[in-house]
Coordinates of C-alpha atoms in Angstrom, one line a residue:
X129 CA 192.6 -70.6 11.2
X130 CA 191.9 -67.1 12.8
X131 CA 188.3 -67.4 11.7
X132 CA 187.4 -70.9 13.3
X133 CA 189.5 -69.7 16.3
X134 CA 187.6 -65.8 17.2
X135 CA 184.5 -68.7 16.1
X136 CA 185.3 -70.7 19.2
X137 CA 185.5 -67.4 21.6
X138 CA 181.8 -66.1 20.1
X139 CA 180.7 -69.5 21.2
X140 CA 182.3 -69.8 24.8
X141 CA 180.8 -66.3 25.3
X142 CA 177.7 -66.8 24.7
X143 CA 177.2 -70.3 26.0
X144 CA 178.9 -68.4 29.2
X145 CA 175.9 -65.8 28.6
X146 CA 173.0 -68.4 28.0
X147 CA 174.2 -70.5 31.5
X148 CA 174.2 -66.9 33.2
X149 CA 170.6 -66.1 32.0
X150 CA 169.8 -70.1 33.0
X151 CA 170.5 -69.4 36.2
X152 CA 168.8 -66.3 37.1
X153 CA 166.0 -68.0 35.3
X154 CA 166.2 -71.0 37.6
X155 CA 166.9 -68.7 41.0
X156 CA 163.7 -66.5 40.3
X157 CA 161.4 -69.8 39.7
X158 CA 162.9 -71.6 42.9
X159 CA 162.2 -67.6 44.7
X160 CA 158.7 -68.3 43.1
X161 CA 158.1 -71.7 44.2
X162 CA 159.5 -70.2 47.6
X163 CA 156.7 -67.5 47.7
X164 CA 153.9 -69.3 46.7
X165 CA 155.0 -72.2 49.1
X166 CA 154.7 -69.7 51.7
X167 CA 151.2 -68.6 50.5
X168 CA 149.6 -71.2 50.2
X169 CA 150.5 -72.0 53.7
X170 CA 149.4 -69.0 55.4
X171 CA 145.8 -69.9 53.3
X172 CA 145.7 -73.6 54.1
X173 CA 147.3 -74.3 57.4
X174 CA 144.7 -72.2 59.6
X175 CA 141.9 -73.6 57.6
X176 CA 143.5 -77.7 58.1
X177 CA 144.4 -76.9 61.7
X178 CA 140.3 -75.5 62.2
X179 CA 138.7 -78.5 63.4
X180 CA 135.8 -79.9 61.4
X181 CA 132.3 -78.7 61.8
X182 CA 129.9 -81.7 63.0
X183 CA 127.6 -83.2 60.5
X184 CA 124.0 -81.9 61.2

């Protein structure tokens, strides 16, 4: 029984450490997705907002 039991606390621990790494994971795409959002902005929006040369 003590061996199924300390089994059950090695899980919990490192389910607790996978969700923990899952996270940081997740926050550092989403700061990522943030910075590259931010980007692509500064390069596209002046170049939208430009208004179109004439055709020749």
């Amino acid at each position: 029984m003590d061996c199924s039991h300390k089994d059950g606390d090695d899980r919990g621990a490192h389910n607790a450490e996978l969700l923990l790494t899952l996270t940081m994971l997740v926050k550092l795409t989403s700061v990522r997705l943030e910075i590259s959002d931010s980007a692509s902005d500064r390069i596209v929006g002046p170049a939208l907002r430009r208004p179109a040369r004439p055709a020749p």
